[in-house]
Short mmCIF file of C-alpha atoms in Angstrom, two decimals:
data_model
loop_
_atom_site.label_atom_id
_atom_site.label_comp_id
_atom_site.label_asym_id
_atom_site.label_seq_id
_atom_site.Cartn_x
_atom_site.Cartn_y
_atom_site.Cartn_z
CA MET A 1 11.28 42.94 30.43
CA THR A 2 14.92 43.34 31.41
CA ASP A 3 17.60 40.87 30.40
CA PRO A 4 19.83 40.05 33.40
CA THR A 5 22.48 38.62 31.06
CA ALA A 6 22.83 41.83 29.00
CA GLN A 7 26.19 43.52 29.44
CA THR A 8 27.14 47.16 29.90
CA GLN A 9 29.41 48.27 27.06
CA LEU A 10 32.20 50.81 27.61
CA LEU A 11 33.34 53.51 25.19
CA GLN A 12 36.80 55.05 25.57
CA PRO A 13 37.43 58.60 24.34
CA HIS A 14 39.45 59.59 21.31
CA ASP A 15 41.57 62.49 22.56
CA LYS A 16 42.68 65.45 20.51
CA ASP A 17 44.83 68.36 21.72
CA LEU A 18 43.82 71.57 19.95
CA GLY A 19 46.90 73.38 21.29
CA GLY A 20 47.69 75.26 24.45
CA GLY A 21 46.47 72.38 26.59
CA PHE A 22 42.94 72.54 25.18
CA LYS A 23 41.97 68.87 25.03
CA VAL A 24 38.81 67.43 23.46
CA ARG A 25 37.65 63.89 24.21
CA ARG A 26 35.25 62.39 21.66
CA LEU A 27 32.94 59.55 22.74
CA LEU A 28 30.34 59.59 19.96
CA PRO A 29 30.26 58.57 17.21
CA ALA A 30 32.34 55.45 17.85
CA ALA A 31 32.96 52.26 15.94
CA GLN A 32 31.08 50.28 18.60
CA ARG A 33 28.12 52.67 18.81
CA ARG A 34 26.99 55.53 16.56
CA SER A 35 24.20 57.02 18.64
CA VAL A 36 22.44 56.94 22.00
CA GLY A 37 18.84 58.04 21.64
CA PRO A 38 19.01 61.04 19.30
CA PHE A 39 22.59 61.89 20.28
CA VAL A 40 25.08 61.23 17.48
CA PHE A 41 27.99 63.30 18.79
CA PHE A 42 29.51 63.73 22.27
CA ASP A 43 32.57 65.89 22.94
CA HIS A 44 34.05 66.65 26.38
CA PHE A 45 36.39 69.64 26.25
CA GLY A 46 38.76 70.91 28.95
CA PRO A 47 39.25 71.80 31.67
CA ALA A 48 41.56 74.21 29.90
CA THR A 49 43.02 77.45 31.19
CA GLU A 50 42.31 80.41 28.95
CA GLN A 51 44.84 83.23 29.23
CA PRO A 52 45.09 86.73 27.77
CA GLY A 53 46.40 86.58 24.21
CA THR A 54 45.33 82.97 23.61
CA GLU A 55 42.12 81.84 22.02
CA HIS A 56 40.37 78.65 21.06
CA ASP A 57 37.62 80.37 19.12
CA VAL A 58 35.44 78.23 16.87
CA ARG A 59 35.11 80.24 13.66
CA PRO A 60 31.86 80.44 11.67
CA HIS A 61 30.88 77.02 10.34
CA PRO A 62 27.64 75.43 9.07
CA HIS A 63 25.29 72.69 10.24
CA ILE A 64 22.24 70.89 8.86
CA GLY A 65 19.92 68.19 10.22
CA LEU A 66 20.86 68.41 13.90
CA SER A 67 20.59 70.37 17.12
CA THR A 68 23.77 71.41 18.93
CA VAL A 69 23.62 71.20 22.72
CA THR A 70 26.21 73.19 24.68
CA TYR A 71 26.65 72.81 28.46
CA LEU A 72 29.44 74.37 30.53
CA PHE A 73 30.77 73.28 33.89
CA GLU A 74 33.14 76.27 34.07
CA GLY A 75 33.99 79.31 31.96
CA ALA A 76 32.09 81.19 29.28
CA MET A 77 31.58 81.21 25.51
CA MET A 78 29.94 83.71 23.18
CA HIS A 79 27.52 82.19 20.67
CA ARG A 80 26.65 84.02 17.46
CA ASP A 81 24.72 82.67 14.49
CA SER A 82 23.31 83.55 11.10
CA LEU A 83 19.88 84.21 12.63
CA GLY A 84 21.42 87.17 14.46
CA SER A 85 21.45 85.41 17.85
CA VAL A 86 24.10 86.69 20.28
CA GLN A 87 24.24 84.82 23.57
CA GLU A 88 26.92 84.37 26.21
CA ILE A 89 26.91 80.76 27.39
CA LEU A 90 27.51 80.39 31.13
CA PRO A 91 27.86 77.34 33.40
CA GLY A 92 24.66 75.43 34.08
CA ALA A 93 22.72 76.81 31.11
CA ILE A 94 21.54 74.81 28.10
CA ASN A 95 22.03 76.28 24.65
CA TRP A 96 20.05 74.38 22.03
CA MET A 97 20.59 75.44 18.42
CA THR A 98 18.51 73.65 15.81
CA ALA A 99 20.17 73.73 12.40
CA GLY A 100 17.30 72.23 10.40
CA ARG A 101 17.79 73.13 6.75
CA GLY A 102 20.90 75.15 7.57
CA ILE A 103 22.56 77.56 10.00
CA VAL A 104 26.02 79.08 10.51
CA HIS A 105 27.42 79.85 13.96
CA SER A 106 30.58 80.66 15.87
CA GLU A 107 31.69 80.23 19.49
CA ARG A 108 34.29 82.63 20.83
CA LYS A 109 35.92 84.02 23.93
CA PRO A 110 33.66 86.79 25.30
CA ASP A 111 35.15 90.28 24.92
CA ARG A 112 34.76 90.90 28.66
CA LEU A 113 37.15 88.01 29.42
CA LYS A 114 39.91 88.70 26.88
CA ALA A 115 42.17 90.17 29.55
CA ASP A 116 41.35 87.50 32.14
CA THR A 117 42.64 84.05 33.04
CA TYR A 118 39.87 81.52 33.52
CA VAL A 119 38.98 77.86 32.92
CA ASN A 120 36.73 76.53 30.15
CA HIS A 121 35.21 73.09 30.70
CA GLY A 122 32.09 71.55 29.26
CA LEU A 123 30.29 69.31 26.80
CA GLN A 124 29.15 69.73 23.20
CA LEU A 125 26.55 67.26 21.93
CA TRP A 126 24.62 66.88 18.69
CA ALA A 127 21.10 65.49 18.54
CA ALA A 128 20.00 64.27 15.11
CA LEU A 129 16.61 65.60 14.10
CA PRO A 130 13.79 63.17 13.27
CA GLN A 131 13.61 62.65 9.51
CA VAL A 132 10.31 64.52 9.24
CA HIS A 133 11.94 67.58 10.87
CA GLU A 134 15.38 67.54 9.21
CA GLU A 135 14.52 70.50 6.97
CA ILE A 136 12.69 72.71 9.47
CA ALA A 137 13.61 76.37 9.86
CA PRO A 138 16.72 76.93 12.01
CA SER A 139 16.27 78.27 15.53
CA PHE A 140 18.18 79.03 18.72
CA GLU A 141 16.99 78.59 22.31
CA HIS A 142 18.84 79.63 25.45
CA THR A 143 17.72 78.25 28.81
CA PRO A 144 19.58 79.92 31.72
CA ALA A 145 20.84 77.84 34.63
CA VAL A 146 18.19 79.22 36.98
CA ASP A 147 15.44 77.71 34.79
CA ILE A 148 16.90 74.18 34.77
CA PRO A 149 15.01 71.95 37.24
CA GLU A 150 17.03 70.67 40.17
CA LEU A 151 16.09 68.10 42.79
CA VAL A 152 17.50 65.74 45.37
CA GLU A 153 16.69 62.11 44.56
CA GLN A 154 17.93 59.27 46.78
CA GLY A 155 20.09 61.84 48.57
CA VAL A 156 21.78 62.83 45.29
CA ALA A 157 21.62 66.21 43.51
CA VAL A 158 20.20 65.89 39.99
CA ARG A 159 19.72 68.54 37.29
CA VAL A 160 17.21 67.69 34.54
CA LEU A 161 18.88 69.46 31.62
CA VAL A 162 16.67 68.05 28.87
CA GLY A 163 13.61 65.82 29.05
CA GLU A 164 11.74 64.51 32.07
CA ALA A 165 12.89 62.58 35.14
CA PHE A 166 11.83 62.08 38.76
CA GLY A 167 8.75 64.26 38.36
CA LYS A 168 10.64 67.23 36.87
CA ARG A 169 10.54 68.40 33.26
CA SER A 170 13.11 70.63 31.57
CA PRO A 171 11.74 73.63 29.65
CA VAL A 172 14.06 72.83 26.73
CA LYS A 173 11.93 71.89 23.73
CA THR A 174 12.87 68.83 21.67
CA LEU A 175 11.41 67.08 18.63
CA SER A 176 11.85 63.52 19.92
CA GLN A 177 12.14 61.85 23.32
CA THR A 178 15.45 63.11 24.70
CA LEU A 179 17.06 62.76 28.12
CA TYR A 180 20.07 64.64 29.49
CA LEU A 181 20.86 64.63 33.23
CA ASP A 182 23.68 66.03 35.39
CA ILE A 183 24.12 63.88 38.52
CA ALA A 184 26.45 64.91 41.38
CA LEU A 185 27.20 61.62 43.10
CA PRO A 186 28.85 62.19 46.51
CA ALA A 187 31.71 60.13 47.87
CA GLY A 188 30.39 56.73 48.85
CA GLY A 189 27.15 57.52 47.04
CA ARG A 190 24.75 55.07 45.43
CA PHE A 191 22.02 55.96 42.94
CA GLU A 192 19.48 53.71 41.27
CA LEU A 193 18.99 55.03 37.74
CA PRO A 194 15.69 53.70 36.40
CA PRO A 195 15.13 52.94 32.69
CA LEU A 196 14.04 56.49 31.91
CA ALA A 197 14.38 56.02 28.13
CA PRO A 198 14.75 53.11 25.68
CA GLU A 199 18.45 53.92 25.19
CA LEU A 200 20.69 55.25 27.97
CA ALA A 201 24.37 55.92 28.57
CA VAL A 202 26.32 57.26 31.56
CA TYR A 203 29.49 59.34 31.25
CA ALA A 204 31.99 59.83 34.10
CA VAL A 205 33.21 63.43 33.84
CA ASP A 206 35.87 63.83 36.51
CA ALA A 207 36.43 60.66 38.56
CA ASP A 208 36.06 56.90 38.50
CA ALA A 209 32.68 55.33 39.25
CA SER A 210 30.80 52.07 38.77
CA VAL A 211 27.73 51.40 36.67
CA GLY A 212 25.81 48.21 37.40
CA GLY A 213 28.84 46.97 39.35
CA GLU A 214 31.16 47.53 36.36
CA PRO A 215 34.13 49.86 37.07
CA ILE A 216 33.94 52.98 34.89
CA PRO A 217 37.15 55.05 34.71
CA ALA A 218 36.89 58.82 34.40
CA HIS A 219 36.24 59.98 30.81
CA THR A 220 34.52 56.70 29.94
CA MET A 221 30.96 56.21 28.69
CA ALA A 222 28.92 53.23 29.83
CA LEU A 223 26.24 52.10 27.36
CA LEU A 224 23.40 50.45 29.23
CA PRO A 225 21.51 47.52 27.74
CA ASP A 226 18.43 48.77 25.90
CA GLY A 227 15.47 49.34 28.17
CA GLN A 228 17.47 48.95 31.37
CA GLY A 229 18.65 51.22 34.15
CA ALA A 230 21.61 50.64 36.48
CA VAL A 231 22.97 51.30 39.95
CA LEU A 232 25.53 54.13 39.91
CA ALA A 233 28.12 54.22 42.69
CA SER A 234 31.49 55.74 43.56
CA THR A 235 33.95 55.83 46.43
CA THR A 236 34.83 59.45 45.57
CA ALA A 237 32.66 62.36 44.51
CA VAL A 238 31.97 62.23 40.76
CA ARG A 239 29.92 64.08 38.20
CA LEU A 240 27.93 61.74 35.97
CA MET A 241 26.11 62.74 32.81
CA VAL A 242 23.21 60.62 31.57
CA ILE A 243 22.13 60.83 27.93
CA GLY A 244 19.47 58.94 26.04
CA GLY A 245 16.07 58.85 24.44
CA GLU A 246 14.17 56.95 21.81
CA PRO A 247 16.27 55.35 19.04
CA LEU A 248 16.85 57.21 15.79
CA ASP A 249 14.30 56.62 13.03
CA GLY A 250 16.91 55.21 10.68
CA PRO A 251 20.67 55.64 10.08
CA ARG A 252 22.36 58.99 9.58
CA TYR A 253 25.19 60.17 7.37
CA ILE A 254 27.61 62.34 9.35
CA THR A 255 30.20 64.21 7.35
CA TRP A 256 32.06 67.24 8.65
CA ASN A 257 29.39 69.39 10.37
CA PHE A 258 26.46 67.94 8.44
CA VAL A 259 23.99 65.26 9.56
CA SER A 260 21.27 63.83 7.34
CA SER A 261 19.36 60.66 6.56
CA ARG A 262 20.07 61.37 2.87
CA ARG A 263 23.45 61.14 1.16
CA ASP A 264 22.48 63.63 -1.54
CA ARG A 265 21.51 66.20 1.11
CA ILE A 266 25.03 66.10 2.56
CA LEU A 267 26.50 66.77 -0.89
CA GLU A 268 24.02 69.58 -1.45
CA ALA A 269 24.96 71.19 1.87
CA GLY A 270 28.64 70.96 0.92
CA SER A 271 27.96 72.74 -2.37
CA ASP A 272 25.90 75.41 -0.60
CA TRP A 273 28.66 76.07 1.91
CA ALA A 274 31.36 76.23 -0.77
CA ALA A 275 29.27 78.81 -2.63
CA GLN A 276 28.59 80.67 0.64
CA ARG A 277 24.82 80.24 0.28
CA MET A 278 24.19 79.12 3.88
CA GLY A 279 24.17 82.54 5.48
CA HIS A 280 26.66 84.54 7.51
CA VAL A 281 27.21 85.44 11.13
CA PRO A 282 26.75 89.23 11.27
CA GLY A 283 30.07 91.02 11.66
CA GLU A 284 32.21 87.92 11.04
CA THR A 285 34.02 87.35 7.76
CA GLU A 286 36.17 84.20 8.18
CA PHE A 287 35.44 81.32 5.83
CA ILE A 288 36.44 77.70 6.50
CA PRO A 289 36.75 75.69 3.26
CA LEU A 290 35.21 72.25 2.98
CA PRO A 291 37.57 69.51 4.18
CA GLY A 292 38.91 67.13 1.55
CA LYS A 293 38.97 67.20 -2.24
CA PRO A 294 36.51 66.25 -3.47
CA PHE A 295 34.07 66.65 -0.61
CA GLY A 296 32.60 63.17 -0.07
CA VAL A 297 30.05 61.38 2.05
CA ARG A 298 30.85 58.38 4.16
CA GLU A 299 28.52 55.49 4.82
CA PRO A 300 25.61 56.00 7.25
CA ASP A 301 26.54 56.63 10.89
CA VAL A 302 30.26 57.13 10.24
CA GLY A 303 31.53 60.30 11.87
CA THR A 304 34.25 62.68 10.82
CA THR A 305 35.85 65.44 12.84
CA PRO A 306 33.94 68.73 12.64
CA VAL A 307 35.59 72.10 12.63
#
């Protein structure tokens, strides 16, 4: 039963300029809200112009206890990991890397584009694994754009990136109920988003919109009351991302690139990385030291900036 008095809560981004105009906006985790469904991390990067001689490569770094979810609007990135996966990430595709008990990966400018000028723009999310699956074997799954279900619902184009909605199911495999939608709302458009999951949030990528009658500026996330949908509307064309799913099965520690329900597991992962026991990306030799001395663990659900 919906609560008509429940209020939509807004999250503003924490911006960080990585240099050369490459801006990252972080929405999750936030002081007001640590997770939406399984998602514990939400970064919006770009649009940023990549030019010959410049790079914003993400060097090899480790993860445990989560799945990374990469989605591009523009540009390209080359994923490599300690399993030997090599995959160019292109717009519209979903790249889902499950760290489980541990994986190392990098994301770099593709060799074919090193002499080109182009724009990189997209989202990087983390989904915490259910506690029973936190220590599963790592894996990597690439779903090309052509395999992502698309439909027109209420006159609006919708891509079902992860999960199930409006009679379409994404082929991306998850370990808990997870929802991730890309909605292209036209100018003057109106879209009734049903309560597709127990927890839902809407992010305005590139223009202002309204959610449940509440104005939502661009780069803002609207957290819907639990178990409720909302009417999405805009006077101008806007891209809206919907994330959600079932609530996490307990709090998570988030420190650096590690996510776990257990404090001691975070410390163990830090020791393993310092001793270079977490594997290596074939052909890559850079090593990023642990941040901070000594490497510590914050309280559950408190996020720190990953490398």
